[in-house]
Amino acid sequence: MSTLFDLHSHSTASDGLLSPAHVATRAGERGVSHWALTDHDTLAGLDVARAAAEAAGVRFIHGVEISIVWEDVPIHIVGLGFDVTHPGLRAGLDGLRGGRLARARRMSDAFAAIGIPDVLEGALNYTETPEQISRAHFARYLVELGLFKDKGEVFEHYLTPGKPGYVQHRWASLDEAVGWIRAADGVAVVAHPGRYRMSGGQTQRFFAEFKDLGGAAIEVSCGSHTPDHVRHFAQQARRFGFYASQGSDFHGIETGRPDLGAFASLPEDLKPVWRLLGY
Ligand code: AMP
Ligand code: MN
Ligand code: MN
Ligand code: MN
């Protein structure tokens, strides 16, 4: 049987559109043989996802995507293959989620100030877990209001640094995120490195610091990487001795967004991150 690892995806446990069980089923249908659910700052979907994956004949790997800020740049660190019961990891993630609703209120106030009222109330209709409220839910609501044609436009005009609905937030530090994952015997991975607004030199410093802290891998291939990104980050993986990860960053079946299993394959000379996960 051929293998296909998809090590980055989301469900309704954070800002995805499908339930954890539904993502598991779809992973199987899409030919994914080994799958990690990596919801933002939560482990809530993992038990259901594991059971559904096993029922669908898909090998399941515990995952999470942790929000951090490093040198004022919002960055995401994926954790894979950790012990889900680890108290330090769980406490760290609980703390992170605790700040989401407060940030969302400030975002909503910022929208009210520019004449768009009650955005938090609207956004909350898109999640069953208010503590998981995310910019993605704000974007879905603003698209529904008819102000924009898609979420990308909302992010571009309102939800990114410097734009009126963006609120700076204190997420975890790099040190904390990598520390929680490693304490729980997991593997720390830099998510979608092609998406950060950093200069080449800053990225080098970031990778060096991540490596010093015990970070093991970077996503070389993912749903948001162009062929140029794949080549560039493959080179960075070689240079820093990182293992290479891959994943769709699936959030739901949406036009123009990556489906499960849909990303370029890794250059053959790289060490795949699943070597660290027992595969
Ligand atoms: P948050 O964790 O609340 O800061 O929200 C970040 C989430 O917003 C990401 O995980 C993506 O799902 C989504 N997102 C970020 N940028 C974009 C974009 N340009 N278009 C669509 N969704 C985005
Ligand atoms: Mn997301
Ligand atoms: Mn991300
Ligand atoms: Mn993601």
PDB file of C-alpha atoms and ligand atoms in Angstrom:
ATOM      1  CA  MET A   1       0.000   0.000   0.000  1.00  0.00           C
ATOM      2  CA  SER A   2       1.330   3.452  -0.829  1.00  0.00           C
ATOM      3  CA  THR A   3       1.767   5.948   1.967  1.00  0.00           C
ATOM      4  CA  LEU A   4       0.694   9.560   2.046  1.00  0.00           C
ATOM      5  CA  PHE A   5       1.349  11.621   5.161  1.00  0.00           C
ATOM      6  CA  ASP A   6      -0.776  14.756   5.736  1.00  0.00           C
ATOM      7  CA  LEU A   7       0.559  16.298   8.948  1.00  0.00           C
ATOM      8  CA  HIS A   8      -1.337  19.611   9.094  1.00  0.00           C
ATOM      9  CA  SER A   9      -5.144  20.039   9.148  1.00  0.00           C
ATOM     10  CA  HIS A  10      -8.011  21.662  11.034  1.00  0.00           C
ATOM     11  CA  SER A  11     -11.504  20.798  12.258  1.00  0.00           C
ATOM     12  CA  THR A  12     -14.375  22.539  14.040  1.00  0.00           C
ATOM     13  CA  ALA A  13     -12.333  22.104  17.234  1.00  0.00           C
ATOM     14  CA  SER A  14     -10.596  25.310  16.031  1.00  0.00           C
ATOM     15  CA  ASP A  15     -11.291  27.203  12.790  1.00  0.00           C
ATOM     16  CA  GLY A  16     -11.976  24.345  10.369  1.00  0.00           C
ATOM     17  CA  LEU A  17     -15.361  23.749   8.772  1.00  0.00           C
ATOM     18  CA  LEU A  18     -15.704  19.959   9.231  1.00  0.00           C
ATOM     19  CA  SER A  19     -15.975  17.972  12.477  1.00  0.00           C
ATOM     20  CA  PRO A  20     -12.906  15.944  13.545  1.00  0.00           C
ATOM     21  CA  ALA A  21     -14.668  12.706  12.530  1.00  0.00           C
ATOM     22  CA  HIS A  22     -15.608  14.147   9.145  1.00  0.00           C
ATOM     23  CA  VAL A  23     -12.003  15.253   8.462  1.00  0.00           C
ATOM     24  CA  ALA A  24     -10.838  11.717   9.364  1.00  0.00           C
ATOM     25  CA  THR A  25     -13.267  10.162   6.880  1.00  0.00           C
ATOM     26  CA  ARG A  26     -12.289  12.587   4.169  1.00  0.00           C
ATOM     27  CA  ALA A  27      -8.589  11.914   4.790  1.00  0.00           C
ATOM     28  CA  GLY A  28      -9.279   8.229   4.105  1.00  0.00           C
ATOM     29  CA  GLU A  29     -11.288   9.032   0.972  1.00  0.00           C
ATOM     30  CA  ARG A  30      -8.500  11.262  -0.292  1.00  0.00           C
ATOM     31  CA  GLY A  31      -5.901   8.496   0.027  1.00  0.00           C
ATOM     32  CA  VAL A  32      -4.143   9.870   3.109  1.00  0.00           C
ATOM     33  CA  SER A  33      -2.589   6.898   4.936  1.00  0.00           C
ATOM     34  CA  HIS A  34      -1.115   8.783   7.935  1.00  0.00           C
ATOM     35  CA  TRP A  35      -2.886  11.859   9.227  1.00  0.00           C
ATOM     36  CA  ALA A  36      -2.421  14.467  11.962  1.00  0.00           C
ATOM     37  CA  LEU A  37      -5.165  16.819  13.127  1.00  0.00           C
ATOM     38  CA  THR A  38      -3.417  20.052  14.176  1.00  0.00           C
ATOM     39  CA  ASP A  39      -6.080  22.424  15.493  1.00  0.00           C
ATOM     40  CA  HIS A  40      -5.003  25.833  16.767  1.00  0.00           C
ATOM     41  CA  ASP A  41      -4.010  25.804  20.448  1.00  0.00           C
ATOM     42  CA  THR A  42      -6.272  22.878  21.400  1.00  0.00           C
ATOM     43  CA  LEU A  43      -6.237  19.094  21.778  1.00  0.00           C
ATOM     44  CA  ALA A  44     -10.033  18.914  21.999  1.00  0.00           C
ATOM     45  CA  GLY A  45     -10.629  17.106  18.691  1.00  0.00           C
ATOM     46  CA  LEU A  46      -7.949  14.441  19.023  1.00  0.00           C
ATOM     47  CA  ASP A  47      -9.820  11.626  20.774  1.00  0.00           C
ATOM     48  CA  VAL A  48     -12.736  11.672  18.346  1.00  0.00           C
ATOM     49  CA  ALA A  49     -10.357  12.068  15.407  1.00  0.00           C
ATOM     50  CA  ARG A  50      -8.288   9.055  16.467  1.00  0.00           C
ATOM     51  CA  ALA A  51     -11.330   6.794  16.746  1.00  0.00           C
ATOM     52  CA  ALA A  52     -12.708   7.929  13.377  1.00  0.00           C
ATOM     53  CA  ALA A  53      -9.314   7.585  11.708  1.00  0.00           C
ATOM     54  CA  GLU A  54      -8.922   4.029  12.974  1.00  0.00           C
ATOM     55  CA  ALA A  55     -12.405   3.195  11.685  1.00  0.00           C
ATOM     56  CA  ALA A  56     -11.391   4.597   8.277  1.00  0.00           C
ATOM     57  CA  GLY A  57      -8.107   2.641   8.193  1.00  0.00           C
ATOM     58  CA  VAL A  58      -5.993   5.801   8.552  1.00  0.00           C
ATOM     59  CA  ARG A  59      -3.001   5.913  10.944  1.00  0.00           C
ATOM     60  CA  PHE A  60      -3.486   8.810  13.333  1.00  0.00           C
ATOM     61  CA  ILE A  61      -0.792  11.107  14.751  1.00  0.00           C
ATOM     62  CA  HIS A  62      -1.578  13.542  17.565  1.00  0.00           C
ATOM     63  CA  GLY A  63      -1.107  17.149  16.469  1.00  0.00           C
ATOM     64  CA  VAL A  64      -1.552  20.772  17.481  1.00  0.00           C
ATOM     65  CA  GLU A  65      -0.671  24.154  15.928  1.00  0.00           C
ATOM     66  CA  ILE A  66       0.550  26.611  18.558  1.00  0.00           C
ATOM     67  CA  SER A  67       0.298  30.394  18.063  1.00  0.00           C
ATOM     68  CA  ILE A  68       3.451  32.264  19.043  1.00  0.00           C
ATOM     69  CA  VAL A  69       4.967  35.717  18.565  1.00  0.00           C
ATOM     70  CA  TRP A  70       8.678  35.964  17.842  1.00  0.00           C
ATOM     71  CA  GLU A  71      10.250  39.422  17.368  1.00  0.00           C
ATOM     72  CA  ASP A  72       6.709  40.814  16.851  1.00  0.00           C
ATOM     73  CA  VAL A  73       6.031  38.342  14.017  1.00  0.00           C
ATOM     74  CA  PRO A  74       3.036  36.004  14.504  1.00  0.00           C
ATOM     75  CA  ILE A  75       4.290  32.474  13.779  1.00  0.00           C
ATOM     76  CA  HIS A  76       2.791  28.974  14.073  1.00  0.00           C
ATOM     77  CA  ILE A  77       4.583  25.950  15.553  1.00  0.00           C
ATOM     78  CA  VAL A  78       3.124  22.503  14.880  1.00  0.00           C
ATOM     79  CA  GLY A  79       3.595  19.769  17.481  1.00  0.00           C
ATOM     80  CA  LEU A  80       3.366  16.111  16.411  1.00  0.00           C
ATOM     81  CA  GLY A  81       3.300  12.745  18.153  1.00  0.00           C
ATOM     82  CA  PHE A  82       3.177  14.058  21.739  1.00  0.00           C
ATOM     83  CA  ASP A  83       1.551  12.597  24.844  1.00  0.00           C
ATOM     84  CA  VAL A  84      -1.921  14.223  24.920  1.00  0.00           C
ATOM     85  CA  THR A  85      -2.204  13.824  28.685  1.00  0.00           C
ATOM     86  CA  HIS A  86       0.934  15.844  29.468  1.00  0.00           C
ATOM     87  CA  PRO A  87      -0.101  18.444  32.107  1.00  0.00           C
ATOM     88  CA  GLY A  88       2.451  21.071  31.054  1.00  0.00           C
ATOM     89  CA  LEU A  89       1.335  21.011  27.414  1.00  0.00           C
ATOM     90  CA  ARG A  90      -2.325  21.068  28.387  1.00  0.00           C
ATOM     91  CA  ALA A  91      -1.842  23.967  30.829  1.00  0.00           C
ATOM     92  CA  GLY A  92       0.105  25.963  28.263  1.00  0.00           C
ATOM     93  CA  LEU A  93      -2.618  25.563  25.649  1.00  0.00           C
ATOM     94  CA  ASP A  94      -5.351  26.380  28.174  1.00  0.00           C
ATOM     95  CA  GLY A  95      -3.567  29.645  28.898  1.00  0.00           C
ATOM     96  CA  LEU A  96      -3.317  30.519  25.220  1.00  0.00           C
ATOM     97  CA  ARG A  97      -7.002  29.926  24.548  1.00  0.00           C
ATOM     98  CA  GLY A  98      -7.861  32.032  27.577  1.00  0.00           C
ATOM     99  CA  GLY A  99      -6.739  35.128  25.682  1.00  0.00           C
ATOM    100  CA  ARG A 100      -8.734  34.574  22.467  1.00  0.00           C
ATOM    101  CA  LEU A 101     -12.075  35.934  23.608  1.00  0.00           C
ATOM    102  CA  ALA A 102     -10.482  39.046  25.113  1.00  0.00           C
ATOM    103  CA  ARG A 103      -8.653  39.707  21.835  1.00  0.00           C
ATOM    104  CA  ALA A 104     -11.886  39.124  19.911  1.00  0.00           C
ATOM    105  CA  ARG A 105     -13.668  41.767  22.007  1.00  0.00           C
ATOM    106  CA  ARG A 106     -10.950  44.280  21.176  1.00  0.00           C
ATOM    107  CA  MET A 107     -11.212  43.363  17.500  1.00  0.00           C
ATOM    108  CA  SER A 108     -14.969  43.829  17.634  1.00  0.00           C
ATOM    109  CA  ASP A 109     -14.531  47.251  19.273  1.00  0.00           C
ATOM    110  CA  ALA A 110     -12.141  48.182  16.477  1.00  0.00           C
ATOM    111  CA  PHE A 111     -14.760  47.236  13.866  1.00  0.00           C
ATOM    112  CA  ALA A 112     -17.462  49.166  15.740  1.00  0.00           C
ATOM    113  CA  ALA A 113     -15.189  52.208  15.670  1.00  0.00           C
ATOM    114  CA  ILE A 114     -15.166  52.111  11.858  1.00  0.00           C
ATOM    115  CA  GLY A 115     -18.927  51.645  11.641  1.00  0.00           C
ATOM    116  CA  ILE A 116     -19.322  47.854  11.520  1.00  0.00           C
ATOM    117  CA  PRO A 117     -21.154  46.895  14.742  1.00  0.00           C
ATOM    118  CA  ASP A 118     -21.628  43.575  16.545  1.00  0.00           C
ATOM    119  CA  VAL A 119     -18.930  41.706  14.645  1.00  0.00           C
ATOM    120  CA  LEU A 120     -18.072  39.502  17.634  1.00  0.00           C
ATOM    121  CA  GLU A 121     -21.698  38.378  17.981  1.00  0.00           C
ATOM    122  CA  GLY A 122     -21.735  37.557  14.273  1.00  0.00           C
ATOM    123  CA  ALA A 123     -18.408  35.739  14.330  1.00  0.00           C
ATOM    124  CA  LEU A 124     -19.445  33.644  17.334  1.00  0.00           C
ATOM    125  CA  ASN A 125     -22.185  32.074  15.193  1.00  0.00           C
ATOM    126  CA  TYR A 126     -19.414  30.304  13.265  1.00  0.00           C
ATOM    127  CA  THR A 127     -18.028  28.360  16.210  1.00  0.00           C
ATOM    128  CA  GLU A 128     -19.476  26.221  18.971  1.00  0.00           C
ATOM    129  CA  THR A 129     -16.464  26.961  21.186  1.00  0.00           C
ATOM    130  CA  PRO A 130     -16.233  30.693  21.986  1.00  0.00           C
ATOM    131  CA  GLU A 131     -12.757  30.224  23.505  1.00  0.00           C
ATOM    132  CA  GLN A 132     -11.544  29.175  20.029  1.00  0.00           C
ATOM    133  CA  ILE A 133     -12.784  32.376  18.359  1.00  0.00           C
ATOM    134  CA  SER A 134     -10.362  33.224  15.573  1.00  0.00           C
ATOM    135  CA  ARG A 135      -9.773  35.750  12.825  1.00  0.00           C
ATOM    136  CA  ALA A 136     -11.050  33.089  10.435  1.00  0.00           C
ATOM    137  CA  HIS A 137     -14.511  33.250  12.094  1.00  0.00           C
ATOM    138  CA  PHE A 138     -14.481  37.052  11.839  1.00  0.00           C
ATOM    139  CA  ALA A 139     -13.614  36.712   8.154  1.00  0.00           C
ATOM    140  CA  ARG A 140     -16.451  34.256   7.483  1.00  0.00           C
ATOM    141  CA  TYR A 141     -18.956  36.595   9.103  1.00  0.00           C
ATOM    142  CA  LEU A 142     -17.718  39.659   7.189  1.00  0.00           C
ATOM    143  CA  VAL A 143     -17.973  37.727   3.901  1.00  0.00           C
ATOM    144  CA  GLU A 144     -21.517  36.733   4.850  1.00  0.00           C
ATOM    145  CA  LEU A 145     -22.352  40.403   5.486  1.00  0.00           C
ATOM    146  CA  GLY A 146     -21.568  40.920   1.795  1.00  0.00           C
ATOM    147  CA  LEU A 147     -18.745  43.384   2.386  1.00  0.00           C
ATOM    148  CA  PHE A 148     -16.171  41.185   0.625  1.00  0.00           C
ATOM    149  CA  LYS A 149     -16.121  38.416  -1.944  1.00  0.00           C
ATOM    150  CA  ASP A 150     -13.880  36.069   0.049  1.00  0.00           C
ATOM    151  CA  LYS A 151     -11.930  35.642   3.260  1.00  0.00           C
ATOM    152  CA  GLY A 152      -8.628  36.513   1.609  1.00  0.00           C
ATOM    153  CA  GLU A 153      -9.961  40.004   0.880  1.00  0.00           C
ATOM    154  CA  VAL A 154     -11.114  40.461   4.474  1.00  0.00           C
ATOM    155  CA  PHE A 155      -7.683  39.482   5.767  1.00  0.00           C
ATOM    156  CA  GLU A 156      -5.995  41.800   3.321  1.00  0.00           C
ATOM    157  CA  HIS A 157      -8.136  44.852   4.154  1.00  0.00           C
ATOM    158  CA  TYR A 158      -9.003  44.336   7.837  1.00  0.00           C
ATOM    159  CA  LEU A 159      -7.342  41.485   9.674  1.00  0.00           C
ATOM    160  CA  THR A 160      -3.592  41.731   9.121  1.00  0.00           C
ATOM    161  CA  PRO A 161      -1.014  43.904  10.949  1.00  0.00           C
ATOM    162  CA  GLY A 162      -1.629  47.601  10.336  1.00  0.00           C
ATOM    163  CA  LYS A 163      -5.247  47.093   9.207  1.00  0.00           C
ATOM    164  CA  PRO A 164      -8.232  48.434  11.209  1.00  0.00           C
ATOM    165  CA  GLY A 165      -9.512  45.127  12.633  1.00  0.00           C
ATOM    166  CA  TYR A 166      -6.099  43.751  13.611  1.00  0.00           C
ATOM    167  CA  VAL A 167      -5.249  43.611  17.293  1.00  0.00           C
ATOM    168  CA  GLN A 168      -1.756  42.753  18.489  1.00  0.00           C
ATOM    169  CA  HIS A 169      -1.905  39.790  20.845  1.00  0.00           C
ATOM    170  CA  ARG A 170       0.449  38.106  23.304  1.00  0.00           C
ATOM    171  CA  TRP A 171       0.597  34.489  22.203  1.00  0.00           C
ATOM    172  CA  ALA A 172       3.179  32.002  23.496  1.00  0.00           C
ATOM    173  CA  SER A 173       6.924  32.565  23.075  1.00  0.00           C
ATOM    174  CA  LEU A 174       8.985  30.292  20.824  1.00  0.00           C
ATOM    175  CA  ASP A 175      10.682  28.952  23.920  1.00  0.00           C
ATOM    176  CA  GLU A 176       7.350  28.049  25.556  1.00  0.00           C
ATOM    177  CA  ALA A 177       5.818  26.381  22.507  1.00  0.00           C
ATOM    178  CA  VAL A 178       8.866  24.233  21.745  1.00  0.00           C
ATOM    179  CA  GLY A 179       9.278  23.501  25.462  1.00  0.00           C
ATOM    180  CA  TRP A 180       5.677  22.284  25.904  1.00  0.00           C
ATOM    181  CA  ILE A 181       5.892  20.031  22.832  1.00  0.00           C
ATOM    182  CA  ARG A 182       9.235  18.523  23.813  1.00  0.00           C
ATOM    183  CA  ALA A 183       8.219  18.017  27.440  1.00  0.00           C
ATOM    184  CA  ALA A 184       5.320  15.929  26.119  1.00  0.00           C
ATOM    185  CA  ASP A 185       7.736  13.866  23.953  1.00  0.00           C
ATOM    186  CA  GLY A 186       6.542  15.469  20.742  1.00  0.00           C
ATOM    187  CA  VAL A 187       8.297  16.810  17.665  1.00  0.00           C
ATOM    188  CA  ALA A 188       8.288  20.598  17.057  1.00  0.00           C
ATOM    189  CA  VAL A 189       7.827  21.774  13.458  1.00  0.00           C
ATOM    190  CA  VAL A 190       7.807  25.295  11.964  1.00  0.00           C
ATOM    191  CA  ALA A 191       4.466  25.607  10.140  1.00  0.00           C
ATOM    192  CA  HIS A 192       4.301  27.111   6.606  1.00  0.00           C
ATOM    193  CA  PRO A 193       7.583  29.111   6.792  1.00  0.00           C
ATOM    194  CA  GLY A 194       6.796  30.718   3.430  1.00  0.00           C
ATOM    195  CA  ARG A 195       3.954  32.715   4.955  1.00  0.00           C
ATOM    196  CA  TYR A 196       5.848  34.896   7.416  1.00  0.00           C
ATOM    197  CA  ARG A 197       6.811  38.470   6.749  1.00  0.00           C
ATOM    198  CA  MET A 198      10.462  38.200   7.677  1.00  0.00           C
ATOM    199  CA  SER A 199      13.638  39.174   5.857  1.00  0.00           C
ATOM    200  CA  GLY A 200      16.059  36.430   4.848  1.00  0.00           C
ATOM    201  CA  GLY A 201      18.371  37.325   7.722  1.00  0.00           C
ATOM    202  CA  GLN A 202      15.560  37.299  10.276  1.00  0.00           C
ATOM    203  CA  THR A 203      14.414  33.884   9.038  1.00  0.00           C
ATOM    204  CA  GLN A 204      17.958  32.566   9.483  1.00  0.00           C
ATOM    205  CA  ARG A 205      18.021  33.824  13.066  1.00  0.00           C
ATOM    206  CA  PHE A 206      14.600  32.346  13.709  1.00  0.00           C
ATOM    207  CA  PHE A 207      15.622  28.910  12.384  1.00  0.00           C
ATOM    208  CA  ALA A 208      18.854  28.996  14.394  1.00  0.00           C
ATOM    209  CA  GLU A 209      16.984  29.848  17.600  1.00  0.00           C
ATOM    210  CA  PHE A 210      14.332  27.193  16.896  1.00  0.00           C
ATOM    211  CA  LYS A 211      17.071  24.613  16.394  1.00  0.00           C
ATOM    212  CA  ASP A 212      18.897  25.638  19.588  1.00  0.00           C
ATOM    213  CA  LEU A 213      15.670  25.159  21.544  1.00  0.00           C
ATOM    214  CA  GLY A 214      15.320  21.616  20.199  1.00  0.00           C
ATOM    215  CA  GLY A 215      13.060  22.277  17.201  1.00  0.00           C
ATOM    216  CA  ALA A 216      13.381  19.337  14.819  1.00  0.00           C
ATOM    217  CA  ALA A 217      11.621  20.069  11.538  1.00  0.00           C
ATOM    218  CA  ILE A 218      10.155  22.615   9.155  1.00  0.00           C
ATOM    219  CA  GLU A 219       7.252  22.261   6.751  1.00  0.00           C
ATOM    220  CA  VAL A 220       8.896  22.146   3.357  1.00  0.00           C
ATOM    221  CA  SER A 221       5.733  21.262   1.438  1.00  0.00           C
ATOM    222  CA  CYS A 222       2.318  22.571   2.457  1.00  0.00           C
ATOM    223  CA  GLY A 223      -0.915  23.845   0.977  1.00  0.00           C
ATOM    224  CA  SER A 224       0.236  27.471   0.913  1.00  0.00           C
ATOM    225  CA  HIS A 225       3.742  26.893  -0.492  1.00  0.00           C
ATOM    226  CA  THR A 226       4.591  27.630  -4.126  1.00  0.00           C
ATOM    227  CA  PRO A 227       7.141  25.448  -5.976  1.00  0.00           C
ATOM    228  CA  ASP A 228       9.706  28.175  -5.221  1.00  0.00           C
ATOM    229  CA  HIS A 229       8.926  27.929  -1.499  1.00  0.00           C
ATOM    230  CA  VAL A 230       9.387  24.148  -1.607  1.00  0.00           C
ATOM    231  CA  ARG A 231      12.808  24.520  -3.254  1.00  0.00           C
ATOM    232  CA  HIS A 232      13.854  27.300  -0.905  1.00  0.00           C
ATOM    233  CA  PHE A 233      12.805  25.607   2.336  1.00  0.00           C
ATOM    234  CA  ALA A 234      14.215  22.252   1.196  1.00  0.00           C
ATOM    235  CA  GLN A 235      17.533  24.083   0.959  1.00  0.00           C
ATOM    236  CA  GLN A 236      17.024  25.574   4.425  1.00  0.00           C
ATOM    237  CA  ALA A 237      16.240  22.108   5.841  1.00  0.00           C
ATOM    238  CA  ARG A 238      19.521  20.787   4.398  1.00  0.00           C
ATOM    239  CA  ARG A 239      21.436  23.764   5.692  1.00  0.00           C
ATOM    240  CA  PHE A 240      20.118  23.573   9.260  1.00  0.00           C
ATOM    241  CA  GLY A 241      19.852  19.782   9.413  1.00  0.00           C
ATOM    242  CA  PHE A 242      16.077  19.938   9.913  1.00  0.00           C
ATOM    243  CA  TYR A 243      13.736  17.062   9.173  1.00  0.00           C
ATOM    244  CA  ALA A 244      11.107  17.938   6.556  1.00  0.00           C
ATOM    245  CA  SER A 245       7.354  17.917   7.147  1.00  0.00           C
ATOM    246  CA  GLN A 246       4.401  18.156   4.776  1.00  0.00           C
ATOM    247  CA  GLY A 247       0.701  18.890   5.160  1.00  0.00           C
ATOM    248  CA  SER A 248      -2.271  20.491   3.455  1.00  0.00           C
ATOM    249  CA  ASP A 249      -3.349  22.930   6.213  1.00  0.00           C
ATOM    250  CA  PHE A 250      -6.869  21.824   5.252  1.00  0.00           C
ATOM    251  CA  HIS A 251      -9.626  23.984   6.808  1.00  0.00           C
ATOM    252  CA  GLY A 252     -12.638  22.706   4.831  1.00  0.00           C
ATOM    253  CA  ILE A 253     -13.854  22.176   1.305  1.00  0.00           C
ATOM    254  CA  GLU A 254     -13.553  25.705  -0.077  1.00  0.00           C
ATOM    255  CA  THR A 255     -12.712  26.840  -3.593  1.00  0.00           C
ATOM    256  CA  GLY A 256      -9.106  27.862  -3.978  1.00  0.00           C
ATOM    257  CA  ARG A 257      -8.086  26.273  -0.657  1.00  0.00           C
ATOM    258  CA  PRO A 258      -6.036  23.073  -0.325  1.00  0.00           C
ATOM    259  CA  ASP A 259      -7.789  19.744   0.161  1.00  0.00           C
ATOM    260  CA  LEU A 260      -6.429  16.912   2.316  1.00  0.00           C
ATOM    261  CA  GLY A 261      -3.370  15.267   0.776  1.00  0.00           C
ATOM    262  CA  ALA A 262      -2.945  18.049  -1.810  1.00  0.00           C
ATOM    263  CA  PHE A 263       0.627  19.378  -1.793  1.00  0.00           C
ATOM    264  CA  ALA A 264       3.901  18.709  -3.602  1.00  0.00           C
ATOM    265  CA  SER A 265       5.965  15.688  -2.581  1.00  0.00           C
ATOM    266  CA  LEU A 266       9.209  16.252  -0.657  1.00  0.00           C
ATOM    267  CA  PRO A 267      12.572  16.210  -2.436  1.00  0.00           C
ATOM    268  CA  GLU A 268      13.889  12.668  -1.996  1.00  0.00           C
ATOM    269  CA  ASP A 269      17.137  13.509  -0.228  1.00  0.00           C
ATOM    270  CA  LEU A 270      15.392  15.187   2.742  1.00  0.00           C
ATOM    271  CA  LYS A 271      14.802  13.323   6.002  1.00  0.00           C
ATOM    272  CA  PRO A 272      11.002  13.076   6.407  1.00  0.00           C
ATOM    273  CA  VAL A 273       9.723  14.066   9.847  1.00  0.00           C
ATOM    274  CA  TRP A 274       7.850  10.765  10.213  1.00  0.00           C
ATOM    275  CA  ARG A 275      11.208   9.054  10.827  1.00  0.00           C
ATOM    276  CA  LEU A 276      10.996  10.759  14.233  1.00  0.00           C
ATOM    277  CA  LEU A 277       7.438   9.485  14.727  1.00  0.00           C
ATOM    278  CA  GLY A 278       8.212   5.792  14.387  1.00  0.00           C
ATOM    279  CA  TYR A 279       7.345   5.407  10.666  1.00  0.00           C
TER     280      TYR A 279
HETATM  281  P1  AMP B   1      -5.944  33.605  14.546  1.00  0.00           P
HETATM  282  O1  AMP B   1      -5.409  32.320  15.092  1.00  0.00           O
HETATM  283  O2  AMP B   1      -7.224  34.008  15.203  1.00  0.00           O
HETATM  284  O3  AMP B   1      -4.952  34.723  14.518  1.00  0.00           O
HETATM  285  O4  AMP B   1      -6.387  33.322  13.038  1.00  0.00           O
HETATM  286  C1  AMP B   1      -5.467  32.864  12.113  1.00  0.00           C
HETATM  287  C2  AMP B   1      -6.188  31.978  11.089  1.00  0.00           C
HETATM  288  O5  AMP B   1      -6.778  32.782  10.084  1.00  0.00           O
HETATM  289  C3  AMP B   1      -5.232  31.074  10.346  1.00  0.00           C
HETATM  290  O6  AMP B   1      -5.043  29.883  11.031  1.00  0.00           O
HETATM  291  C4  AMP B   1      -5.941  30.844   9.032  1.00  0.00           C
HETATM  292  O7  AMP B   1      -6.886  29.791   9.192  1.00  0.00           O
HETATM  293  C5  AMP B   1      -6.712  32.109   8.826  1.00  0.00           C
HETATM  294  N1  AMP B   1      -6.039  32.989   7.859  1.00  0.00           N
HETATM  295  C6  AMP B   1      -4.912  33.727   8.051  1.00  0.00           C
HETATM  296  N2  AMP B   1      -4.616  34.452   6.951  1.00  0.00           N
HETATM  297  C7  AMP B   1      -5.580  34.153   6.032  1.00  0.00           C
HETATM  298  C8  AMP B   1      -5.840  34.574   4.684  1.00  0.00           C
HETATM  299  N3  AMP B   1      -5.059  35.461   4.059  1.00  0.00           N
HETATM  300  N4  AMP B   1      -6.933  34.072   4.062  1.00  0.00           N
HETATM  301  C9  AMP B   1      -7.747  33.192   4.690  1.00  0.00           C
HETATM  302  N5  AMP B   1      -7.546  32.763   5.940  1.00  0.00           N
HETATM  303  C10 AMP B   1      -6.478  33.230   6.609  1.00  0.00           C
HETATM  304 MN    MN B   2      -6.571  28.365  10.778  1.00  0.00          MN
HETATM  305 MN    MN B   3      -1.001  28.297  10.526  1.00  0.00          MN
HETATM  306 MN    MN B   4      -2.916  25.487  10.131  1.00  0.00          MN
END
